[in-house]
CSV table of N, CA and C in Angstrom, one decimal:
chain,number,residue,atom,x,y,z
A,7,ASP,N,-11.9,-30.2,10.4
A,7,ASP,CA,-11.8,-29.0,11.2
A,7,ASP,C,-10.4,-28.5,11.3
A,8,VAL,N,-9.5,-29.4,11.5
A,8,VAL,CA,-8.0,-29.1,11.5
A,8,VAL,C,-7.6,-28.5,10.2
A,9,ILE,N,-8.0,-29.1,9.1
A,9,ILE,CA,-7.6,-28.6,7.8
A,9,ILE,C,-8.2,-27.3,7.5
A,10,ALA,N,-9.4,-27.0,7.9
A,10,ALA,CA,-10.0,-25.7,7.7
A,10,ALA,C,-9.3,-24.7,8.5
A,11,THR,N,-8.8,-25.0,9.7
A,11,THR,CA,-8.1,-24.0,10.5
A,11,THR,C,-6.8,-23.7,10.0
A,12,ALA,N,-6.1,-24.7,9.3
A,12,ALA,CA,-4.8,-24.5,8.8
A,12,ALA,C,-4.7,-23.8,7.4
A,13,VAL,N,-5.9,-23.6,6.8
A,13,VAL,CA,-5.9,-23.1,5.5
A,13,VAL,C,-5.4,-21.6,5.4
A,14,ALA,N,-5.8,-20.8,6.3
A,14,ALA,CA,-5.3,-19.4,6.3
A,14,ALA,C,-3.8,-19.2,6.2
A,15,PRO,N,-3.1,-19.9,7.1
A,15,PRO,CA,-1.6,-19.8,7.0
A,15,PRO,C,-1.0,-20.4,5.7
A,16,ILE,N,-1.7,-21.4,5.2
A,16,ILE,CA,-1.2,-22.1,4.0
A,16,ILE,C,-1.4,-21.1,2.8
A,17,VAL,N,-2.5,-20.4,2.8
A,17,VAL,CA,-2.8,-19.4,1.8
A,17,VAL,C,-1.7,-18.3,1.9
A,18,MET,N,-1.4,-17.9,3.1
A,18,MET,CA,-0.3,-16.8,3.3
A,18,MET,C,1.0,-17.3,2.8
A,19,VAL,N,1.3,-18.6,3.0
A,19,VAL,CA,2.6,-19.2,2.5
A,19,VAL,C,2.6,-19.0,1.0
A,20,SER,N,1.6,-19.4,0.4
A,20,SER,CA,1.5,-19.3,-1.1
A,20,SER,C,1.7,-17.9,-1.6
A,21,ALA,N,0.9,-17.0,-1.0
A,21,ALA,CA,1.0,-15.6,-1.4
A,21,ALA,C,2.4,-15.0,-1.1
A,22,THR,N,3.0,-15.3,0.0
A,22,THR,CA,4.3,-14.8,0.3
A,22,THR,C,5.3,-15.4,-0.6
A,23,GLY,N,5.2,-16.7,-1.0
A,23,GLY,CA,6.1,-17.4,-1.9
A,23,GLY,C,6.0,-16.7,-3.3
A,24,LEU,N,4.9,-16.3,-3.7
A,24,LEU,CA,4.8,-15.6,-5.0
A,24,LEU,C,5.5,-14.3,-4.9
A,25,LEU,N,5.3,-13.5,-3.8
A,25,LEU,CA,6.0,-12.3,-3.7
A,25,LEU,C,7.5,-12.5,-3.7
A,26,PHE,N,7.9,-13.6,-3.0
A,26,PHE,CA,9.4,-13.9,-2.9
A,26,PHE,C,10.0,-14.1,-4.3
A,27,ILE,N,9.3,-14.9,-5.1
A,27,ILE,CA,9.7,-15.1,-6.5
A,27,ILE,C,9.9,-13.8,-7.2
A,28,GLY,N,9.0,-13.0,-7.1
A,28,GLY,CA,9.1,-11.7,-7.8
A,28,GLY,C,10.2,-10.8,-7.3
A,29,VAL,N,10.4,-10.8,-6.0
A,29,VAL,CA,11.5,-10.0,-5.5
A,29,VAL,C,12.8,-10.6,-5.8
A,30,GLN,N,12.9,-11.9,-5.8
A,30,GLN,CA,14.2,-12.6,-6.1
A,30,GLN,C,14.5,-12.3,-7.6
A,31,THR,N,13.6,-12.4,-8.5
A,31,THR,CA,13.8,-12.1,-9.9
A,31,THR,C,14.3,-10.7,-10.1
A,32,LYS,N,13.7,-9.8,-9.4
A,32,LYS,CA,14.1,-8.4,-9.5
A,32,LYS,C,15.5,-8.2,-8.9
A,33,ASN,N,15.8,-8.9,-7.8
A,33,ASN,CA,17.1,-8.8,-7.2
A,33,ASN,C,18.2,-9.3,-8.2
A,34,LEU,N,17.9,-10.3,-8.9
A,34,LEU,CA,18.9,-10.8,-9.9
A,34,LEU,C,19.1,-9.8,-11.0
A,35,HIS,N,18.0,-9.1,-11.5
A,35,HIS,CA,18.1,-8.1,-12.5
A,35,HIS,C,18.9,-6.9,-12.0
A,36,LEU,N,18.7,-6.5,-10.7
A,36,LEU,CA,19.5,-5.4,-10.2
A,36,LEU,C,21.0,-5.8,-10.2
A,37,ALA,N,21.3,-7.0,-9.8
A,37,ALA,CA,22.7,-7.4,-9.8
A,37,ALA,C,23.3,-7.4,-11.2
A,38,ASP,N,22.5,-7.8,-12.2
A,38,ASP,CA,23.0,-7.8,-13.6
A,38,ASP,C,23.2,-6.4,-14.0
A,39,ARG,N,22.3,-5.4,-13.6
A,39,ARG,CA,22.5,-4.0,-14.0
A,39,ARG,C,23.7,-3.4,-13.4
A,40,VAL,N,24.1,-3.8,-12.2
A,40,VAL,CA,25.3,-3.3,-11.6
A,40,VAL,C,26.5,-3.8,-12.4
A,41,ARG,N,26.5,-5.1,-12.8
A,41,ARG,CA,27.6,-5.6,-13.6
A,41,ARG,C,27.7,-4.9,-14.9
A,42,ASP,N,26.5,-4.6,-15.6
A,42,ASP,CA,26.5,-3.8,-16.8
A,42,ASP,C,27.1,-2.4,-16.6
A,43,LEU,N,26.7,-1.8,-15.5
A,43,LEU,CA,27.3,-0.4,-15.3
A,43,LEU,C,28.8,-0.5,-15.0
A,44,MET,N,29.2,-1.5,-14.3
A,44,MET,CA,30.7,-1.6,-14.1
A,44,MET,C,31.4,-1.8,-15.4
A,45,ARG,N,30.9,-2.6,-16.3
A,45,ARG,CA,31.5,-2.8,-17.6
A,45,ARG,C,31.5,-1.5,-18.3
A,46,GLU,N,30.4,-0.8,-18.3
A,46,GLU,CA,30.4,0.5,-19.0
A,46,GLU,C,31.4,1.5,-18.4
A,47,TYR,N,31.4,1.5,-17.1
A,47,TYR,CA,32.4,2.4,-16.4
A,47,TYR,C,33.8,2.1,-16.8
A,48,ARG,N,34.2,0.8,-16.8
A,48,ARG,CA,35.5,0.5,-17.3
A,48,ARG,C,35.8,0.8,-18.7
A,49,ALA,N,34.8,0.8,-19.6
A,49,ALA,CA,34.9,1.1,-21.0
A,49,ALA,C,34.9,2.5,-21.3
A,50,THR,N,34.3,3.4,-20.4
A,50,THR,CA,34.2,4.8,-20.7
A,50,THR,C,35.5,5.5,-20.6
A,51,ASP,N,35.8,6.4,-21.5
A,51,ASP,CA,37.0,7.2,-21.5
A,51,ASP,C,37.1,7.9,-20.2
A,52,PRO,N,38.3,7.8,-19.5
A,52,PRO,CA,38.4,8.6,-18.3
A,52,PRO,C,38.3,10.1,-18.4
A,53,LYS,N,38.4,10.6,-19.6
A,53,LYS,CA,38.2,12.0,-19.9
A,53,LYS,C,36.8,12.4,-19.8
A,54,ASP,N,35.9,11.4,-20.0
A,54,ASP,CA,34.4,11.7,-20.0
A,54,ASP,C,34.0,11.6,-18.5
A,55,LYS,N,34.4,12.6,-17.8
A,55,LYS,CA,34.1,12.7,-16.3
A,55,LYS,C,32.6,12.7,-16.0
A,56,GLU,N,31.9,13.4,-16.8
A,56,GLU,CA,30.5,13.5,-16.6
A,56,GLU,C,29.8,12.2,-16.6
A,57,ARG,N,30.1,11.4,-17.7
A,57,ARG,CA,29.4,10.1,-17.8
A,57,ARG,C,29.9,9.1,-16.7
A,58,ARG,N,31.2,9.2,-16.4
A,58,ARG,CA,31.7,8.3,-15.3
A,58,ARG,C,31.1,8.6,-14.0
A,59,GLU,N,30.9,9.9,-13.7
A,59,GLU,CA,30.2,10.3,-12.5
A,59,GLU,C,28.8,9.9,-12.4
A,60,ALA,N,28.1,10.0,-13.6
A,60,ALA,CA,26.7,9.5,-13.6
A,60,ALA,C,26.6,8.0,-13.4
A,61,ILE,N,27.6,7.2,-14.0
A,61,ILE,CA,27.6,5.8,-13.7
A,61,ILE,C,27.9,5.5,-12.3
A,62,ARG,N,28.9,6.2,-11.7
A,62,ARG,CA,29.2,6.0,-10.3
A,62,ARG,C,28.0,6.3,-9.4
A,63,ALA,N,27.3,7.3,-9.7
A,63,ALA,CA,26.1,7.7,-8.8
A,63,ALA,C,25.0,6.6,-9.0
A,64,GLN,N,24.9,6.1,-10.2
A,64,GLN,CA,23.9,5.0,-10.3
A,64,GLN,C,24.3,3.7,-9.6
A,65,ILE,N,25.6,3.4,-9.7
A,65,ILE,CA,26.1,2.2,-9.0
A,65,ILE,C,25.8,2.3,-7.5
A,66,VAL,N,26.0,3.5,-6.9
A,66,VAL,CA,25.7,3.7,-5.5
A,66,VAL,C,24.3,3.4,-5.2
A,67,LEU,N,23.4,3.9,-6.0
A,67,LEU,CA,22.0,3.7,-5.8
A,67,LEU,C,21.6,2.3,-6.0
A,68,PHE,N,22.2,1.6,-7.0
A,68,PHE,CA,21.9,0.2,-7.3
A,68,PHE,C,22.3,-0.7,-6.1
A,69,GLU,N,23.4,-0.3,-5.5
A,69,GLU,CA,23.9,-1.1,-4.3
A,69,GLU,C,22.9,-0.9,-3.2
A,70,LYS,N,22.3,0.3,-3.0
A,70,LYS,CA,21.3,0.5,-2.0
A,70,LYS,C,20.1,-0.3,-2.3
A,71,ARG,N,19.7,-0.3,-3.6
A,71,ARG,CA,18.5,-1.0,-4.0
A,71,ARG,C,18.7,-2.5,-3.7
A,72,ILE,N,19.8,-3.0,-4.0
A,72,ILE,CA,20.1,-4.5,-3.8
A,72,ILE,C,20.0,-4.8,-2.3
A,73,ARG,N,20.6,-3.9,-1.5
A,73,ARG,CA,20.5,-4.2,0.0
A,73,ARG,C,19.1,-4.2,0.5
A,74,LEU,N,18.3,-3.2,0.0
A,74,LEU,CA,16.8,-3.2,0.4
A,74,LEU,C,16.1,-4.4,-0.1
A,75,SER,N,16.4,-4.8,-1.3
A,75,SER,CA,15.7,-6.0,-1.9
A,75,SER,C,16.1,-7.2,-1.1
A,76,GLN,N,17.4,-7.3,-0.7
A,76,GLN,CA,17.9,-8.5,0.0
A,76,GLN,C,17.2,-8.5,1.4
A,77,ARG,N,17.1,-7.4,2.0
A,77,ARG,CA,16.4,-7.4,3.3
A,77,ARG,C,14.9,-7.8,3.2
A,78,ALA,N,14.3,-7.3,2.1
A,78,ALA,CA,12.9,-7.7,1.8
A,78,ALA,C,12.8,-9.3,1.7
A,79,LEU,N,13.8,-9.9,1.0
A,79,LEU,CA,13.8,-11.3,0.8
A,79,LEU,C,14.0,-12.0,2.2
A,80,GLU,N,14.9,-11.5,3.0
A,80,GLU,CA,15.1,-12.1,4.3
A,80,GLU,C,13.8,-12.0,5.1
A,81,SER,N,13.1,-10.9,5.0
A,81,SER,CA,11.8,-10.7,5.8
A,81,SER,C,10.8,-11.6,5.2
A,82,LEU,N,10.8,-11.8,3.9
A,82,LEU,CA,9.8,-12.8,3.3
A,82,LEU,C,10.1,-14.2,3.8
A,83,TYR,N,11.4,-14.6,3.9
A,83,TYR,CA,11.7,-15.9,4.5
A,83,TYR,C,11.2,-16.0,5.9
A,84,GLY,N,11.3,-15.0,6.7
A,84,GLY,CA,10.8,-15.0,8.0
A,84,GLY,C,9.3,-15.2,8.1
A,85,ALA,N,8.6,-14.5,7.2
A,85,ALA,CA,7.2,-14.6,7.1
A,85,ALA,C,6.8,-16.1,6.7
A,86,ILE,N,7.5,-16.6,5.7
A,86,ILE,CA,7.1,-18.0,5.3
A,86,ILE,C,7.4,-19.0,6.5
A,87,ILE,N,8.5,-18.8,7.2
A,87,ILE,CA,8.8,-19.7,8.4
A,87,ILE,C,7.7,-19.5,9.4
A,88,SER,N,7.2,-18.3,9.7
A,88,SER,CA,6.1,-18.1,10.6
A,88,SER,C,4.8,-18.7,10.2
A,89,PHE,N,4.5,-18.6,8.9
A,89,PHE,CA,3.2,-19.2,8.4
A,89,PHE,C,3.3,-20.7,8.4
A,90,VAL,N,4.4,-21.3,8.1
A,90,VAL,CA,4.6,-22.7,8.1
A,90,VAL,C,4.5,-23.2,9.5
A,91,THR,N,5.2,-22.5,10.4
A,91,THR,CA,5.1,-22.9,11.8
A,91,THR,C,3.7,-22.8,12.4
A,92,THR,N,3.0,-21.8,12.0
A,92,THR,CA,1.6,-21.7,12.5
A,92,THR,C,0.8,-22.8,11.9
A,93,THR,N,1.0,-23.2,10.7
A,93,THR,CA,0.2,-24.3,10.1
A,93,THR,C,0.6,-25.6,10.8
A,94,LEU,N,1.8,-25.8,11.1
A,94,LEU,CA,2.2,-27.1,11.8
A,94,LEU,C,1.6,-27.1,13.2
A,95,LEU,N,1.7,-26.0,13.9
A,95,LEU,CA,1.1,-26.0,15.3
A,95,LEU,C,-0.4,-26.2,15.2
A,96,LEU,N,-1.1,-25.6,14.3
A,96,LEU,CA,-2.5,-25.8,14.2
A,96,LEU,C,-2.8,-27.3,13.8
A,97,ALA,N,-2.0,-27.9,13.0
A,97,ALA,CA,-2.2,-29.3,12.5
A,97,ALA,C,-2.0,-30.3,13.6
A,98,VAL,N,-1.0,-30.0,14.4
A,98,VAL,CA,-0.7,-31.0,15.5
A,98,VAL,C,-1.4,-30.8,16.8
A,99,ALA,N,-2.1,-29.7,16.9
A,99,ALA,CA,-2.8,-29.4,18.2
A,99,ALA,C,-3.8,-30.4,18.6
A,100,PRO,N,-4.6,-31.0,17.7
A,100,PRO,CA,-5.6,-32.0,18.1
A,100,PRO,C,-4.9,-33.3,18.6
A,101,TRP,N,-3.7,-33.6,18.2
A,101,TRP,CA,-3.0,-34.8,18.6
A,101,TRP,C,-2.2,-34.7,19.9
A,102,ILE,N,-1.8,-33.5,20.1
A,102,ILE,CA,-1.0,-33.2,21.3
A,102,ILE,C,-1.7,-32.5,22.4
A,103,GLY,N,-3.0,-32.2,22.1
A,103,GLY,CA,-3.8,-31.5,23.1
A,103,GLY,C,-3.8,-30.0,22.9
A,104,GLN,N,-4.9,-29.4,22.9
A,104,GLN,CA,-5.1,-28.0,22.7
A,104,GLN,C,-4.3,-27.1,23.7
A,105,THR,N,-4.1,-27.6,24.9
A,105,THR,CA,-3.4,-26.8,25.9
A,105,THR,C,-1.9,-26.8,25.7
A,106,ALA,N,-1.4,-27.8,24.9
A,106,ALA,CA,0.0,-27.9,24.7
A,106,ALA,C,0.5,-26.7,23.8
A,107,VAL,N,-0.4,-26.2,22.9
A,107,VAL,CA,0.0,-25.1,22.1
A,107,VAL,C,-1.1,-24.0,22.3
A,108,PRO,N,-0.9,-23.1,23.2
A,108,PRO,CA,-1.9,-22.1,23.4
A,108,PRO,C,-2.2,-21.2,22.1
A,109,THR,N,-3.4,-20.9,22.0
A,109,THR,CA,-3.9,-20.1,20.9
A,109,THR,C,-3.1,-18.8,20.8
A,110,LEU,N,-2.7,-18.2,21.9
A,110,LEU,CA,-2.0,-17.0,22.0
A,110,LEU,C,-0.6,-17.2,21.3
A,111,VAL,N,0.0,-18.3,21.5
A,111,VAL,CA,1.3,-18.6,20.8
A,111,VAL,C,1.1,-18.7,19.3
A,112,THR,N,0.2,-19.5,18.9
A,112,THR,CA,-0.1,-19.7,17.5
A,112,THR,C,-0.4,-18.4,16.8
A,113,GLY,N,-1.3,-17.7,17.4
A,113,GLY,CA,-1.7,-16.3,16.9
A,113,GLY,C,-0.6,-15.4,16.8
A,114,GLY,N,0.3,-15.4,17.9
A,114,GLY,CA,1.4,-14.5,17.9
A,114,GLY,C,2.4,-14.8,16.8
A,115,ILE,N,2.6,-16.1,16.5
A,115,ILE,CA,3.5,-16.5,15.4
A,115,ILE,C,2.9,-16.1,14.1
A,116,PHE,N,1.6,-16.2,13.9
A,116,PHE,CA,1.0,-15.8,12.7
A,116,PHE,C,1.1,-14.3,12.5
A,117,ILE,N,0.9,-13.5,13.6
A,117,ILE,CA,1.0,-12.1,13.5
A,117,ILE,C,2.4,-11.7,13.2
A,118,LEU,N,3.4,-12.4,13.7
A,118,LEU,CA,4.8,-12.2,13.4
A,118,LEU,C,5.0,-12.3,11.9
A,119,GLY,N,4.4,-13.3,11.3
A,119,GLY,CA,4.5,-13.6,9.9
A,119,GLY,C,3.9,-12.4,9.1
A,120,VAL,N,2.8,-11.9,9.5
A,120,VAL,CA,2.1,-10.8,8.8
A,120,VAL,C,3.0,-9.6,9.0
A,121,ALA,N,3.6,-9.3,10.1
A,121,ALA,CA,4.5,-8.2,10.3
A,121,ALA,C,5.7,-8.3,9.5
A,122,SER,N,6.3,-9.5,9.3
A,122,SER,CA,7.4,-9.7,8.4
A,122,SER,C,7.1,-9.4,7.0
A,123,LEU,N,5.9,-9.8,6.6
A,123,LEU,CA,5.4,-9.6,5.2
A,123,LEU,C,5.2,-8.1,5.0
A,124,LEU,N,4.7,-7.4,6.0
A,124,LEU,CA,4.5,-5.9,5.9
A,124,LEU,C,5.8,-5.2,5.8
A,125,LEU,N,6.8,-5.7,6.6
A,125,LEU,CA,8.2,-5.1,6.5
A,125,LEU,C,8.8,-5.3,5.1
A,126,ALA,N,8.6,-6.5,4.6
A,126,ALA,CA,9.1,-6.7,3.2
A,126,ALA,C,8.5,-5.8,2.2
A,127,LEU,N,7.2,-5.5,2.3
A,127,LEU,CA,6.5,-4.6,1.4
A,127,LEU,C,7.0,-3.2,1.5
A,128,VAL,N,7.3,-2.8,2.8
A,128,VAL,CA,7.8,-1.4,3.0
A,128,VAL,C,9.2,-1.3,2.4
A,129,LEU,N,10.0,-2.3,2.6
A,129,LEU,CA,11.4,-2.3,2.0
A,129,LEU,C,11.3,-2.3,0.5
A,130,GLU,N,10.4,-3.0,-0.1
A,130,GLU,CA,10.3,-3.0,-1.5
A,130,GLU,C,9.8,-1.7,-2.0
A,131,PHE,N,8.9,-1.0,-1.3
A,131,PHE,CA,8.5,0.3,-1.6
A,131,PHE,C,9.7,1.3,-1.6
A,132,LEU,N,10.5,1.2,-0.6
A,132,LEU,CA,11.7,2.1,-0.5
A,132,LEU,C,12.7,1.8,-1.7
A,133,GLU,N,12.8,0.5,-2.1
A,133,GLU,CA,13.6,0.1,-3.2
A,133,GLU,C,13.1,0.7,-4.5
A,134,MET,N,11.8,0.7,-4.6
A,134,MET,CA,11.1,1.2,-5.8
A,134,MET,C,11.4,2.7,-5.9
A,135,ARG,N,11.3,3.4,-4.8
A,135,ARG,CA,11.5,4.9,-4.8
A,135,ARG,C,13.0,5.1,-5.2
A,136,ALA,N,13.9,4.3,-4.7
A,136,ALA,CA,15.3,4.5,-5.1
A,136,ALA,C,15.5,4.3,-6.6
A,137,GLY,N,14.7,3.4,-7.1
A,137,GLY,CA,14.8,3.2,-8.6
A,137,GLY,C,14.5,4.4,-9.4
A,138,LEU,N,13.6,5.2,-8.9
A,138,LEU,CA,13.3,6.5,-9.6
A,138,LEU,C,14.5,7.4,-9.6
A,139,SER,N,15.3,7.3,-8.6
A,139,SER,CA,16.5,8.2,-8.6
A,139,SER,C,17.5,7.7,-9.7
A,140,THR,N,17.6,6.4,-9.9
A,140,THR,CA,18.6,6.0,-10.9
A,140,THR,C,18.1,6.4,-12.3
A,141,ILE,N,16.7,6.4,-12.5
A,141,ILE,CA,16.2,6.8,-13.8
A,141,ILE,C,16.4,8.3,-13.9
A,142,ALA,N,16.2,9.0,-12.9
A,142,ALA,CA,16.4,10.5,-12.9
A,142,ALA,C,17.9,10.8,-13.4
A,143,ILE,N,18.8,10.1,-12.9
A,143,ILE,CA,20.2,10.3,-13.3
A,143,ILE,C,20.4,10.1,-14.8
A,144,GLU,N,19.9,9.0,-15.2
A,144,GLU,CA,20.0,8.6,-16.6
A,144,GLU,C,19.3,9.6,-17.5
A,145,THR,N,18.1,10.0,-17.2
A,145,THR,CA,17.4,11.0,-18.0
A,145,THR,C,18.0,12.3,-18.0
A,146,ARG,N,18.6,12.7,-16.9
A,146,ARG,CA,19.2,14.0,-16.8
A,146,ARG,C,20.4,14.1,-17.7
A,147,VAL,N,21.2,13.0,-17.7
A,147,VAL,CA,22.3,12.9,-18.6
A,147,VAL,C,21.9,13.0,-20.1
A,148,ALA,N,20.8,12.2,-20.4
A,148,ALA,CA,20.3,12.2,-21.8
A,148,ALA,C,19.8,13.6,-22.2
A,149,SER,N,19.1,14.3,-21.2
A,149,SER,CA,18.6,15.7,-21.5
A,149,SER,C,19.8,16.6,-21.8
A,150,GLU,N,20.8,16.5,-21.0
A,150,GLU,CA,22.0,17.4,-21.1
A,150,GLU,C,22.7,17.1,-22.5
A,151,ASP,N,22.7,15.8,-22.9
A,151,ASP,CA,23.3,15.5,-24.1
A,151,ASP,C,22.5,16.0,-25.3
A,152,SER,N,21.2,16.0,-25.2
A,152,SER,CA,20.4,16.5,-26.3
A,152,SER,C,20.4,18.0,-26.4
A,153,SER,N,20.6,18.7,-25.3
A,153,SER,CA,20.6,20.1,-25.3
A,153,SER,C,21.9,20.6,-25.9
A,154,ARG,N,23.0,19.8,-25.9
A,154,ARG,CA,24.3,20.2,-26.5
A,154,ARG,C,24.3,20.1,-28.0
A,155,THR,N,23.4,19.3,-28.5
A,155,THR,CA,23.4,19.1,-30.0
A,155,THR,C,22.5,20.0,-30.7
């Protein structure tokens, strides 16, 4: 019975962990892209003001995206901690007595985990929307270059 009760938070730990891995991988790619843009910025002729400005604008957006992604990771950590804590409380309740850990406390911690997970998803959605802006900058520059030729 104890194991059956603890399964839901364990499933949530697994699901949140998978999300965490995906967000962490994307975060690393965002950081690599900023480094690439910085290299390109340093290598671009200072007379090419248009390209340098486009790179600068993208770097600003990538910094925003990395901050959003980092906050999502922190929220996912919080969710994992909440789900693990819920699992532990449910697992030890039979040994320490049901009254020692009220259901309201255990449920509240679980709900806190779900809320943290929801916050992480919202932050990732905002990061994804910011990603569209960086693509718009790059395609605008490419469109302008093709219209000149």
